[in-house]
Coordinates of C-alpha atoms in Angstrom, one line a residue:
Chain A
M1 CA -41.1 45.0 224.4
A2 CA -41.0 44.8 228.2
T3 CA -40.6 41.1 228.0
Y4 CA -37.6 41.5 225.7
L5 CA -36.0 44.1 227.9
L6 CA -36.4 42.1 231.1
N7 CA -35.1 39.0 229.3
R8 CA -32.1 40.8 228.0
L9 CA -31.4 42.4 231.4
W10 CA -31.6 39.1 233.2
Q11 CA -29.3 37.5 230.6
S12 CA -26.7 40.2 231.2
L13 CA -26.9 39.9 234.9
A14 CA -26.4 36.1 234.6
T15 CA -23.4 36.7 232.4
L16 CA -22.0 39.3 234.8
F17 CA -22.4 36.9 237.6
L18 CA -20.7 34.0 235.7
A19 CA -17.9 36.4 234.5
S20 CA -17.2 37.5 238.1
V21 CA -17.0 33.8 239.1
V22 CA -14.6 33.1 236.3
V23 CA -12.4 36.0 237.2
F24 CA -12.5 35.1 240.9
V25 CA -11.5 31.5 240.2
G26 CA -9.0 32.6 237.6
V27 CA -7.2 34.9 239.9
R28 CA -6.9 32.1 242.5
A29 CA -5.5 29.9 239.8
L30 CA -2.6 32.3 239.3
P31 CA 0.8 31.0 240.5
G32 CA 2.2 32.5 243.6
D33 CA 0.9 33.3 247.0
P34 CA -0.5 36.8 247.3
A35 CA 0.2 36.8 251.1
L36 CA 3.8 35.9 250.4
A37 CA 4.0 38.7 247.8
L38 CA 2.7 41.3 250.3
A39 CA 4.6 40.2 253.4
G40 CA 7.9 39.5 251.5
E41 CA 9.8 36.3 251.0
E42 CA 11.4 36.3 254.4
A43 CA 8.2 36.7 256.5
D44 CA 7.8 34.3 259.4
P45 CA 4.8 32.0 259.5
A46 CA 3.0 34.1 262.1
T47 CA 3.2 37.2 259.9
L48 CA 2.1 35.2 256.9
A49 CA -0.9 33.9 258.7
A50 CA -1.8 37.4 259.9
V51 CA -1.5 38.8 256.3
R52 CA -3.6 35.9 255.1
A53 CA -6.3 36.5 257.7
D54 CA -6.1 40.2 256.8
L55 CA -6.7 39.4 253.2
G56 CA -9.5 36.9 254.1
L57 CA -7.6 34.1 252.5
D58 CA -8.2 31.8 255.5
Q59 CA -12.0 32.0 254.9
P60 CA -13.9 29.4 252.9
L61 CA -14.1 30.1 249.1
V62 CA -17.7 31.1 249.1
A63 CA -17.1 33.6 251.9
Q64 CA -14.1 34.9 249.9
Y65 CA -16.2 35.3 246.9
G66 CA -18.8 37.2 248.9
A67 CA -16.1 39.6 250.2
F68 CA -14.7 39.9 246.7
V69 CA -18.1 41.0 245.3
K70 CA -18.7 43.3 248.3
N71 CA -15.4 45.1 247.8
L72 CA -16.1 45.3 244.1
L73 CA -19.5 47.0 244.7
Q74 CA -17.9 49.4 247.1
G75 CA -15.3 50.4 244.4
D76 CA -12.5 48.9 246.5
L77 CA -10.2 47.2 244.0
G78 CA -7.2 46.8 246.3
T79 CA -3.7 48.2 246.1
S80 CA -1.1 47.7 243.3
I81 CA 1.7 45.5 244.5
A82 CA 4.2 47.1 242.1
T83 CA 3.5 50.7 242.8
G84 CA 1.7 50.7 246.2
V85 CA -1.0 53.0 244.7
P86 CA -4.7 52.1 245.1
V87 CA -5.9 50.4 241.9
T88 CA -8.9 52.8 241.6
D89 CA -6.4 55.7 241.4
L90 CA -4.4 54.0 238.6
I91 CA -7.6 53.4 236.7
A92 CA -8.9 56.9 237.2
T93 CA -5.7 58.3 235.6
T94 CA -5.4 55.8 232.7
L95 CA -9.0 55.2 231.7
P96 CA -9.8 58.7 230.3
V97 CA -6.8 58.3 227.8
T98 CA -8.3 55.1 226.4
L99 CA -11.9 56.5 226.4
W100 CA -10.8 59.6 224.4
L101 CA -8.8 57.4 222.0
S102 CA -11.7 55.0 221.4
L103 CA -14.3 57.7 221.1
Y104 CA -12.1 59.6 218.5
A105 CA -11.4 56.3 216.6
V106 CA -15.1 55.3 216.5
T107 CA -16.1 58.8 215.3
I108 CA -13.5 58.6 212.5
A109 CA -14.7 55.1 211.6
I110 CA -18.4 56.1 211.5
V111 CA -17.8 59.3 209.5
V112 CA -15.4 57.6 207.0
G113 CA -17.2 54.3 206.9
I114 CA -20.7 55.7 206.3
G115 CA -19.5 58.3 203.9
A116 CA -17.5 55.9 201.8
G117 CA -20.2 53.2 202.1
V118 CA -22.9 55.5 200.8
A119 CA -20.7 56.8 198.0
A120 CA -19.9 53.2 197.0
A121 CA -23.6 52.2 196.9
V122 CA -24.7 55.3 195.0
H123 CA -21.9 55.2 192.4
R124 CA -22.0 51.5 191.6
G125 CA -19.5 50.1 189.2
R126 CA -17.4 53.3 189.2
W127 CA -14.3 54.3 191.2
P128 CA -15.9 54.9 194.6
E129 CA -17.1 51.3 194.6
W130 CA -13.6 50.0 193.6
F131 CA -12.0 52.2 196.2
A132 CA -14.4 51.0 198.9
N133 CA -13.9 47.3 198.0
G134 CA -10.1 47.7 198.1
F135 CA -10.2 49.6 201.3
T136 CA -12.4 46.9 202.9
L137 CA -9.9 44.1 201.9
V138 CA -6.9 46.1 203.1
G139 CA -8.7 47.0 206.3
L140 CA -9.4 43.4 207.1
S141 CA -5.9 42.1 206.0
V142 CA -3.5 44.7 207.4
P143 CA -2.8 44.4 211.1
S144 CA -3.5 47.8 212.7
F145 CA -0.2 47.8 214.7
W146 CA 1.7 47.6 211.4
L147 CA -0.3 50.5 210.1
G148 CA 0.7 52.3 213.3
I149 CA 4.4 51.7 212.7
L150 CA 4.1 52.8 209.1
A151 CA 2.2 55.9 210.2
I152 CA 5.0 56.8 212.6
L153 CA 7.6 56.1 210.0
Y154 CA 6.1 58.1 207.2
L155 CA 3.7 60.6 208.7
A156 CA 5.4 61.4 212.0
V157 CA 9.1 60.9 211.3
G158 CA 9.2 61.4 207.6
L159 CA 6.7 64.2 206.9
R160 CA 6.6 65.5 210.6
W161 CA 2.8 66.1 210.3
F162 CA 2.0 64.5 213.6
P163 CA 3.9 63.7 216.8
A164 CA 5.3 60.1 216.9
S165 CA 4.3 59.6 220.6
G166 CA 3.2 61.5 223.7
Y167 CA 0.0 62.4 225.2
V168 CA -1.7 65.7 226.2
A169 CA -4.8 65.4 228.3
V170 CA -7.8 66.3 226.2
S171 CA -9.7 67.7 229.2
E172 CA -6.9 70.3 229.8
E173 CA -5.9 71.3 226.3
P174 CA -8.6 70.0 223.9
L175 CA -7.0 70.9 220.6
R176 CA -3.5 69.9 221.3
G177 CA -4.8 66.7 223.0
L178 CA -6.8 65.7 220.0
Y179 CA -3.9 66.6 217.7
Y180 CA -1.7 64.2 219.7
L181 CA -4.4 61.5 219.5
T182 CA -5.1 61.9 215.8
L183 CA -2.6 59.4 214.4
P184 CA -3.5 56.7 217.1
A185 CA -7.2 57.2 216.5
V186 CA -6.8 56.9 212.7
V187 CA -4.8 53.7 213.2
L188 CA -7.3 52.3 215.6
G189 CA -10.3 53.3 213.5
T190 CA -9.2 52.0 210.2
A191 CA -10.3 48.4 210.6
L192 CA -13.6 49.5 212.1
A193 CA -14.1 51.9 209.2
A194 CA -13.6 49.1 206.7
V195 CA -16.3 47.0 208.4
V196 CA -18.8 49.9 208.8
M197 CA -18.3 50.8 205.2
R198 CA -18.9 47.3 203.9
Q199 CA -22.1 46.9 205.9
T200 CA -23.3 50.4 205.0
R201 CA -22.7 49.7 201.4
S202 CA -24.7 46.4 201.4
S203 CA -27.5 47.8 203.5
M204 CA -27.8 50.8 201.2
L205 CA -27.9 48.6 198.2
D206 CA -30.8 46.6 199.8
T207 CA -32.6 49.8 200.7
L208 CA -32.2 51.5 197.4
S209 CA -33.8 48.6 195.6
A210 CA -36.6 48.3 198.1
D211 CA -40.2 49.1 197.0
Y212 CA -40.8 51.9 199.4
V213 CA -37.8 53.8 198.1
R214 CA -39.0 53.3 194.5
T215 CA -42.4 54.7 195.7
A216 CA -40.7 57.7 197.3
R217 CA -38.8 58.3 194.0
A218 CA -42.0 57.9 192.0
K219 CA -43.6 60.5 194.2
G220 CA -41.0 62.9 192.9
L221 CA -38.8 63.2 196.1
R222 CA -35.4 64.5 195.4
N223 CA -32.5 62.0 195.4
R224 CA -30.8 63.7 198.3
H225 CA -34.0 63.4 200.3
V226 CA -34.4 59.7 199.5
L227 CA -30.8 59.0 200.5
T228 CA -30.9 60.8 203.8
R229 CA -34.4 60.0 204.9
F230 CA -34.6 56.4 204.0
A231 CA -31.3 54.8 203.2
L232 CA -29.1 56.5 205.8
R233 CA -31.6 55.8 208.6
N234 CA -31.3 52.1 207.8
S235 CA -27.6 52.2 207.7
L236 CA -27.6 53.7 211.2
I237 CA -29.0 50.4 212.5
V238 CA -26.2 48.6 210.8
V239 CA -23.6 50.8 212.4
V240 CA -24.9 50.3 215.9
T241 CA -24.8 46.5 215.4
I242 CA -21.3 46.6 213.9
I243 CA -20.0 48.6 216.8
G244 CA -21.4 46.1 219.2
L245 CA -19.8 43.2 217.4
Q246 CA -16.5 45.0 217.0
L247 CA -16.2 46.1 220.6
G248 CA -13.8 43.3 221.4
G249 CA -11.5 44.2 218.5
L250 CA -11.6 47.8 219.7
V251 CA -10.5 46.8 223.2
S252 CA -7.5 44.8 221.8
G253 CA -6.8 47.5 219.3
A254 CA -6.7 50.2 221.9
V255 CA -4.1 48.2 223.9
V256 CA -1.8 47.7 221.0
T257 CA -2.3 51.3 219.7
E258 CA -1.4 52.7 223.1
R259 CA 1.7 50.5 223.1
I260 CA 2.9 51.8 219.7
F261 CA 2.3 55.4 220.4
G262 CA 3.4 55.3 224.0
L263 CA 0.1 56.5 225.4
P264 CA -0.3 56.2 229.2
G265 CA -3.8 54.5 229.0
F266 CA -5.7 51.6 230.3
G267 CA -4.1 49.3 227.8
K268 CA -0.7 50.1 229.0
L269 CA -1.8 49.5 232.6
T270 CA -3.1 46.1 231.5
L271 CA 0.1 45.1 229.8
D272 CA 2.3 46.4 232.6
S273 CA 0.3 44.6 235.2
V274 CA 0.8 41.3 233.4
F275 CA 4.6 41.8 232.9
T276 CA 5.1 42.8 236.6
R277 CA 2.6 40.1 237.8
D278 CA 0.7 42.8 239.7
Y279 CA -2.2 40.6 240.6
P280 CA -4.6 43.1 242.1
V281 CA -4.3 45.3 239.0
I282 CA -4.7 42.3 236.6
Q283 CA -7.8 41.3 238.5
A284 CA -9.2 44.8 238.4
V285 CA -8.4 45.4 234.7
V286 CA -10.0 42.1 233.7
I287 CA -13.1 42.7 235.7
I288 CA -13.6 46.3 234.5
T289 CA -13.0 45.4 230.9
T290 CA -15.4 42.5 231.1
F291 CA -18.1 44.4 232.9
A292 CA -17.8 47.4 230.6
Y293 CA -18.0 45.1 227.7
I294 CA -21.2 43.4 228.9
V295 CA -22.8 46.6 229.9
I296 CA -22.0 48.3 226.6
N297 CA -23.3 45.3 224.7
L298 CA -26.5 45.5 226.7
A299 CA -26.8 49.2 226.0
I300 CA -26.3 48.6 222.3
D301 CA -28.9 45.8 222.2
L302 CA -31.4 48.0 223.9
L303 CA -30.6 50.9 221.5
Y304 CA -30.9 48.5 218.7
S305 CA -34.3 47.4 219.7
L306 CA -35.4 51.0 220.0
I307 CA -34.3 52.0 216.5
N308 CA -35.2 48.7 214.8
P309 CA -38.8 47.7 215.7
R310 CA -38.5 44.4 213.8
I311 CA -36.4 42.5 216.4
R312 CA -38.9 43.2 219.1
V313 CA -41.5 40.9 217.5
G314 CA -42.4 37.9 219.7
G315 CA -40.1 39.0 222.5
S316 CA -37.6 36.4 221.2
T317 CA -33.9 37.2 221.8
R318 CA -32.5 35.3 218.8
Chain B
M1 CA -19.6 22.7 181.8
S2 CA -20.5 19.5 183.5
E3 CA -23.8 17.9 182.5
A4 CA -26.0 16.2 185.1
T5 CA -24.3 13.2 186.6
P6 CA -25.6 9.8 185.4
V7 CA -27.8 8.1 188.0
T8 CA -25.7 5.0 188.1
Q9 CA -22.8 6.8 189.7
T10 CA -22.2 6.2 193.4
A11 CA -22.7 8.9 196.0
E12 CA -18.9 9.2 196.5
I13 CA -18.2 10.0 192.9
D14 CA -21.1 12.4 193.0
L15 CA -19.5 14.2 195.9
G16 CA -16.2 14.4 194.0
G17 CA -18.2 16.0 191.2
Q18 CA -19.6 18.6 193.6
R19 CA -16.1 19.4 194.8
G20 CA -15.0 19.9 191.3
Q21 CA -17.8 22.2 190.7
V22 CA -16.8 24.3 193.7
L23 CA -13.3 24.6 192.4
R24 CA -14.5 25.5 189.0
Q25 CA -16.7 28.2 190.5
I26 CA -13.7 29.6 192.4
A27 CA -11.5 29.5 189.2
R28 CA -14.1 31.7 187.4
N29 CA -13.7 34.4 190.1
P30 CA -10.5 36.3 189.4
L31 CA -10.1 37.5 193.0
G32 CA -10.6 34.0 194.2
V33 CA -7.8 32.8 191.9
V34 CA -5.5 35.5 193.2
G35 CA -6.3 34.5 196.8
G36 CA -5.7 30.8 196.0
L37 CA -2.3 31.6 194.4
L38 CA -1.3 33.8 197.4
L39 CA -2.3 31.0 199.8
L40 CA -0.4 28.4 197.7
A41 CA 2.7 30.7 197.8
V42 CA 2.4 31.2 201.6
V43 CA 1.9 27.5 202.3
L44 CA 4.8 26.5 200.1
T45 CA 7.0 29.2 201.8
A46 CA 6.2 27.7 205.2
V47 CA 6.7 24.1 204.1
L48 CA 9.9 24.8 202.2
A49 CA 11.3 27.3 204.7
P50 CA 14.7 25.5 205.1
L51 CA 15.2 25.5 201.3
L52 CA 14.0 29.0 200.7
A53 CA 15.7 30.9 203.5
P54 CA 19.2 32.0 202.7
Y55 CA 20.3 31.8 206.3
S56 CA 19.1 30.2 209.6
P57 CA 16.6 32.6 211.1
E58 CA 18.6 32.8 214.3
Q59 CA 22.0 33.2 212.8
V60 CA 23.5 36.5 213.9
H61 CA 26.0 38.6 211.8
F62 CA 27.4 41.0 214.3
D63 CA 29.4 42.8 211.7
T64 CA 26.4 43.7 209.5
P65 CA 23.5 44.9 211.7
F66 CA 20.8 47.3 210.4
Q67 CA 21.4 46.6 206.7
R68 CA 18.9 48.3 204.5
A69 CA 16.7 46.3 202.1
F70 CA 18.1 45.2 198.7
T71 CA 21.7 45.0 199.9
V72 CA 23.9 42.3 198.5
G73 CA 23.6 39.1 200.6
F74 CA 20.6 40.3 202.5
P75 CA 17.7 40.9 200.1
L76 CA 15.5 42.5 202.8
G77 CA 18.2 43.8 205.1
T78 CA 19.2 42.7 208.6
D79 CA 17.9 43.5 212.1
D80 CA 19.7 44.8 215.2
L81 CA 21.7 41.5 215.6
G82 CA 22.5 41.3 211.9
R83 CA 19.9 38.5 211.4
D84 CA 18.6 38.1 207.9
I85 CA 15.1 39.6 207.7
L86 CA 14.1 37.5 204.7
S87 CA 15.0 34.3 206.5
R88 CA 13.2 35.4 209.6
I89 CA 10.1 36.2 207.6
V90 CA 10.1 32.8 205.8
Y91 CA 10.3 31.0 209.2
G92 CA 7.9 33.5 210.8
T93 CA 5.3 32.5 208.2
R94 CA 5.6 28.9 209.6
V95 CA 4.7 30.2 213.1
S96 CA 1.9 32.4 211.8
L97 CA 0.3 29.5 209.9
L98 CA 0.9 27.0 212.8
V99 CA -0.8 29.2 215.4
G100 CA -3.5 30.1 213.0
A101 CA -4.2 26.4 212.2
L102 CA -4.2 25.4 215.9
A103 CA -6.7 28.2 216.7
V104 CA -8.9 27.1 213.8
L105 CA -8.6 23.5 214.9
L106 CA -9.6 24.3 218.4
A107 CA -12.6 26.4 217.2
V108 CA -13.7 23.6 214.9
V109 CA -13.2 20.7 217.3
V110 CA -14.9 22.4 220.2
G111 CA -17.4 24.5 218.3
T112 CA -18.8 22.0 215.9
P113 CA -20.1 19.3 218.3
L114 CA -21.4 22.0 220.7
G115 CA -23.2 23.7 217.8
L116 CA -24.7 20.5 216.6
L117 CA -26.0 19.6 220.1
A118 CA -27.2 23.1 220.8
G119 CA -29.2 23.1 217.6
Y120 CA -30.7 19.7 218.2
V121 CA -31.2 19.2 221.9
G122 CA -33.3 21.9 223.8
W123 CA -31.7 21.8 227.2
V124 CA -28.1 21.7 225.8
D125 CA -29.0 24.9 223.8
V126 CA -29.7 26.7 227.1
I127 CA -26.4 25.7 228.6
V128 CA -24.3 26.3 225.4
S129 CA -25.9 29.6 224.8
R130 CA -25.0 30.8 228.3
L131 CA -21.4 29.6 227.8
T132 CA -21.0 31.3 224.5
D133 CA -22.4 34.5 226.0
L134 CA -19.9 34.1 228.8
T135 CA -17.0 33.6 226.5
L136 CA -18.0 36.5 224.4
A137 CA -18.0 38.6 227.5
F138 CA -14.2 38.4 227.5
P139 CA -12.4 40.3 224.7
F140 CA -9.8 38.0 223.2
L141 CA -6.9 40.1 224.5
I142 CA -8.2 39.7 228.0
I143 CA -8.4 35.9 227.6
A144 CA -4.8 36.1 226.4
V145 CA -3.8 38.3 229.3
G146 CA -5.4 36.0 231.7
L147 CA -3.7 32.9 230.2
A148 CA -0.3 34.6 230.1
A149 CA -0.7 35.6 233.7
I150 CA -1.5 32.0 234.7
N151 CA 0.9 30.1 232.5
G152 CA 3.4 32.6 231.3
P153 CA 3.4 33.7 227.6
S154 CA 3.9 31.0 225.0
V155 CA 2.9 29.7 221.5
G156 CA 0.3 27.4 223.1
N157 CA -1.2 30.2 225.1
A158 CA -1.6 32.3 222.0
A159 CA -3.2 29.5 220.1
V160 CA -5.6 28.6 222.9
A161 CA -6.6 32.3 223.5
L162 CA -7.2 32.8 219.8
G163 CA -9.1 29.5 219.5
I164 CA -11.3 30.1 222.6
A165 CA -12.2 33.5 221.3
Q166 CA -13.5 32.0 218.0
V167 CA -15.4 29.1 219.5
P168 CA -18.6 31.1 220.1
T169 CA -19.0 32.2 216.5
M170 CA -18.3 28.7 215.3
V171 CA -21.0 27.3 217.7
R172 CA -23.5 29.9 216.4
V173 CA -22.7 29.1 212.8
V174 CA -23.1 25.3 213.3
R175 CA -26.2 25.8 215.5
A176 CA -27.9 27.8 212.9
E177 CA -27.1 25.2 210.2
T178 CA -28.4 22.5 212.5
L179 CA -31.7 24.4 213.2
R180 CA -32.0 24.9 209.4
H181 CA -31.5 21.3 208.5
K182 CA -33.3 19.4 211.3
E183 CA -36.8 20.1 210.0
L184 CA -36.0 19.2 206.4
E185 CA -37.5 16.2 204.8
F186 CA -34.4 14.0 204.6
V187 CA -33.8 14.4 208.3
L188 CA -37.5 13.7 209.1
A189 CA -37.2 10.7 206.9
A190 CA -34.2 9.4 208.8
R191 CA -36.0 10.0 212.0
S192 CA -39.1 8.1 210.9
L193 CA -36.8 5.2 210.1
D194 CA -35.9 5.2 213.7
A195 CA -32.4 6.7 213.4
G196 CA -31.0 7.8 216.7
G197 CA -30.0 11.4 217.5
G198 CA -26.3 10.7 217.2
R199 CA -26.8 9.1 213.8
I200 CA -28.9 11.9 212.5
L201 CA -26.5 14.5 213.7
G202 CA -23.4 12.7 212.5
Q203 CA -24.5 11.2 209.2
H204 CA -27.2 13.6 208.0
I205 CA -26.8 17.1 209.5
L206 CA -23.0 17.3 210.0
P207 CA -22.2 16.7 206.3
N208 CA -24.6 19.4 205.3
A209 CA -23.2 21.9 207.9
L210 CA -19.6 21.2 206.8
S211 CA -19.5 23.8 204.1
A212 CA -20.5 26.5 206.6
V213 CA -17.8 25.2 209.0
I214 CA -15.2 25.4 206.2
V215 CA -16.2 28.9 205.3
Q216 CA -16.1 30.0 208.9
A217 CA -12.6 28.5 209.2
T218 CA -11.4 30.7 206.3
V219 CA -12.8 33.7 208.2
I220 CA -11.1 32.6 211.5
M221 CA -7.7 32.0 209.9
P222 CA -6.7 35.6 209.0
V223 CA -8.1 36.8 212.3
A224 CA -6.0 34.3 214.1
V225 CA -2.9 35.1 212.1
I226 CA -3.2 38.8 212.9
G227 CA -4.0 37.9 216.5
E228 CA -0.8 35.8 216.8
A229 CA 1.2 38.7 215.4
L230 CA -0.5 41.1 217.8
L231 CA 0.1 38.9 220.9
S232 CA 3.7 38.3 220.0
F233 CA 4.1 42.1 219.3
L234 CA 2.9 42.7 222.8
G235 CA 5.1 40.0 224.3
L236 CA 2.2 37.8 225.2
G237 CA 2.7 35.2 222.5
I238 CA 5.8 33.6 220.9
Q239 CA 8.9 34.2 222.8
P240 CA 12.3 35.2 221.2
P241 CA 14.4 34.0 219.6
T242 CA 11.7 32.0 217.7
P243 CA 11.0 34.1 214.6
S244 CA 7.5 35.5 214.6
L245 CA 6.3 38.3 212.4
G246 CA 4.8 40.1 215.4
I247 CA 8.1 40.0 217.3
M248 CA 10.0 41.2 214.3
L249 CA 7.7 44.3 214.1
S250 CA 8.0 44.9 217.8
D251 CA 11.9 44.7 217.5
A252 CA 11.8 46.9 214.4
Q253 CA 10.0 49.6 216.2
Q254 CA 12.9 49.9 218.7
Y255 CA 15.4 50.8 216.0
I256 CA 13.0 52.3 213.5
F257 CA 15.3 55.3 212.9
R258 CA 18.3 53.1 212.1
A259 CA 16.6 50.5 209.8
P260 CA 13.2 51.7 208.7
T261 CA 12.7 48.9 206.2
A262 CA 12.9 46.3 209.0
A263 CA 9.4 47.5 210.0
V264 CA 8.0 47.3 206.5
F265 CA 8.4 43.7 205.3
P266 CA 7.2 41.6 208.2
G267 CA 3.9 43.6 208.2
L268 CA 3.7 43.1 204.5
A269 CA 4.0 39.4 205.0
I270 CA 1.1 39.3 207.5
A271 CA -1.0 41.4 205.1
V272 CA -0.2 39.0 202.2
I273 CA -1.2 35.9 204.3
C274 CA -4.4 37.5 205.4
L275 CA -5.3 38.9 202.0
G276 CA -4.9 35.3 200.6
F277 CA -7.2 33.8 203.2
N278 CA -9.8 36.7 202.8
L279 CA -9.9 36.6 199.0
F280 CA -10.0 32.8 198.9
G281 CA -12.5 32.6 201.7
D282 CA -14.8 35.1 199.9
A283 CA -14.6 33.1 196.7
L284 CA -15.2 29.8 198.6
R285 CA -18.3 31.3 200.3
D286 CA -19.7 32.5 197.0
A287 CA -19.1 29.1 195.5
L288 CA -20.6 27.1 198.3
D289 CA -23.5 29.3 199.2
P290 CA -25.1 31.2 196.3
T291 CA -27.4 33.1 198.5
T292 CA -24.6 35.2 200.1
R293 CA -23.1 36.0 196.7
K294 CA -21.8 39.5 196.6
R295 CA -23.8 42.0 194.7

């Protein structure tokens, strides 16, 4: 177990290091001179040189990388060129929106996905299974942003059940905040729910035909008990795995969902920074997303090894 | 049903028989047939776009903007510039398939050799595994954002971002196949006959890994088609006035109150394309690999 943890930790650190190098090199491959962007087009060479020295751009690349990492570790992500606001402030205001949205969407996906998956496995060959299969196909084939537009068209504009756009901070007005986030979260969670359901269904089918479940039934345990104690526990492992694998899709989905519903989140910050060529923000956004992605994946792997003793055997990582 | 092939037949004909068997398997699966027909329709639409589209996709009709669907002359209505939505969808299908195919091509061309080598040569495995981990560390949208920031948004960028994001899974699939095959008797036999590593990989393992590559390609394709639409929707992919289903949806959202149907049909087209690939891909996987057959 300890070997596995250390191995996995070291792998993540190596990936973090490589990712930071890629971002560092990538940002320097961007067209345009950051010193020119800061000092203005008409700046004289002396001012430019001063700005360049100030930014550390006259240092050798390795030293620049060192400074880059140092700033990063101190939480200094620079200042947005477009707005003049420190990048950390921008992130502090936008990130909670995206976190609430994602958390809400994942919750919906887990509840709907596991519920429908269990129903499909228990009621084989009847309508719950057909419904589940259809839902999976639709979830994998329909782009979420189209679903979002349709939801706005019919549920927000047509039936007026939900607001079409807008955001209320969940931390300030929890109920109204969640109400505003419901439609976006459903849209973001649909594809995830489809995947969770498919996997839950197939893992349930495996478990229900396993010998130890038959033994439990033979002992006279009630059906409900067998389902919750044995089958559901196994599908939990599946869900943890799926969420790890679908994380990238969730990130992309959040960006596009925020765009459709006009949410002032991290995804909007990402897109705005690209369109305004706000390099410090682009760099920060890419780094934060990548790091969060690696760290969450690590956490999921560790969680996975805790709830699923089988993968610890031999300390192998694959 | 086909009986066992006579021993006198050459290997090539035998392969043809195998291919026929796969097709027959798919034909017995109703969902696979539906998927195949959808795909055929989609591909024909893309190829025959100039014949099928009533108008040029970029032709504007300033006197008839925001036409609803099912109006005379414009079966699916018109957009804000009076462009025919049906024609734009027909041409948009071309873009979707083109970007999807490019992404699949990139994933196959880069992923297959890396996967073969990683499965066969120990030290390559270490490097390739690190690289796939690194690539997986970047969500595909972040790759697209980075490329768009460096090169400006374009078709090529969209295809490259989508392709790069799919390389790691392709590498893993081919690597697993290589690991599975390299200890089998026929490979050991080839090795004992002094066949070199390149020959073993190319002539013995690759042909056996090919079906896994094809199945993975059918998985990648719908993901890439949706990805293209998503990038174009966000302004990071295809640039107007080239018709892309994603751009049409993004435009339609601007005037959703004036012409609601403009937002419905492009999305439906994406769904049909992806449904076709998903259904056909599922049937193909079942036909090629009986062990993964759905319960």
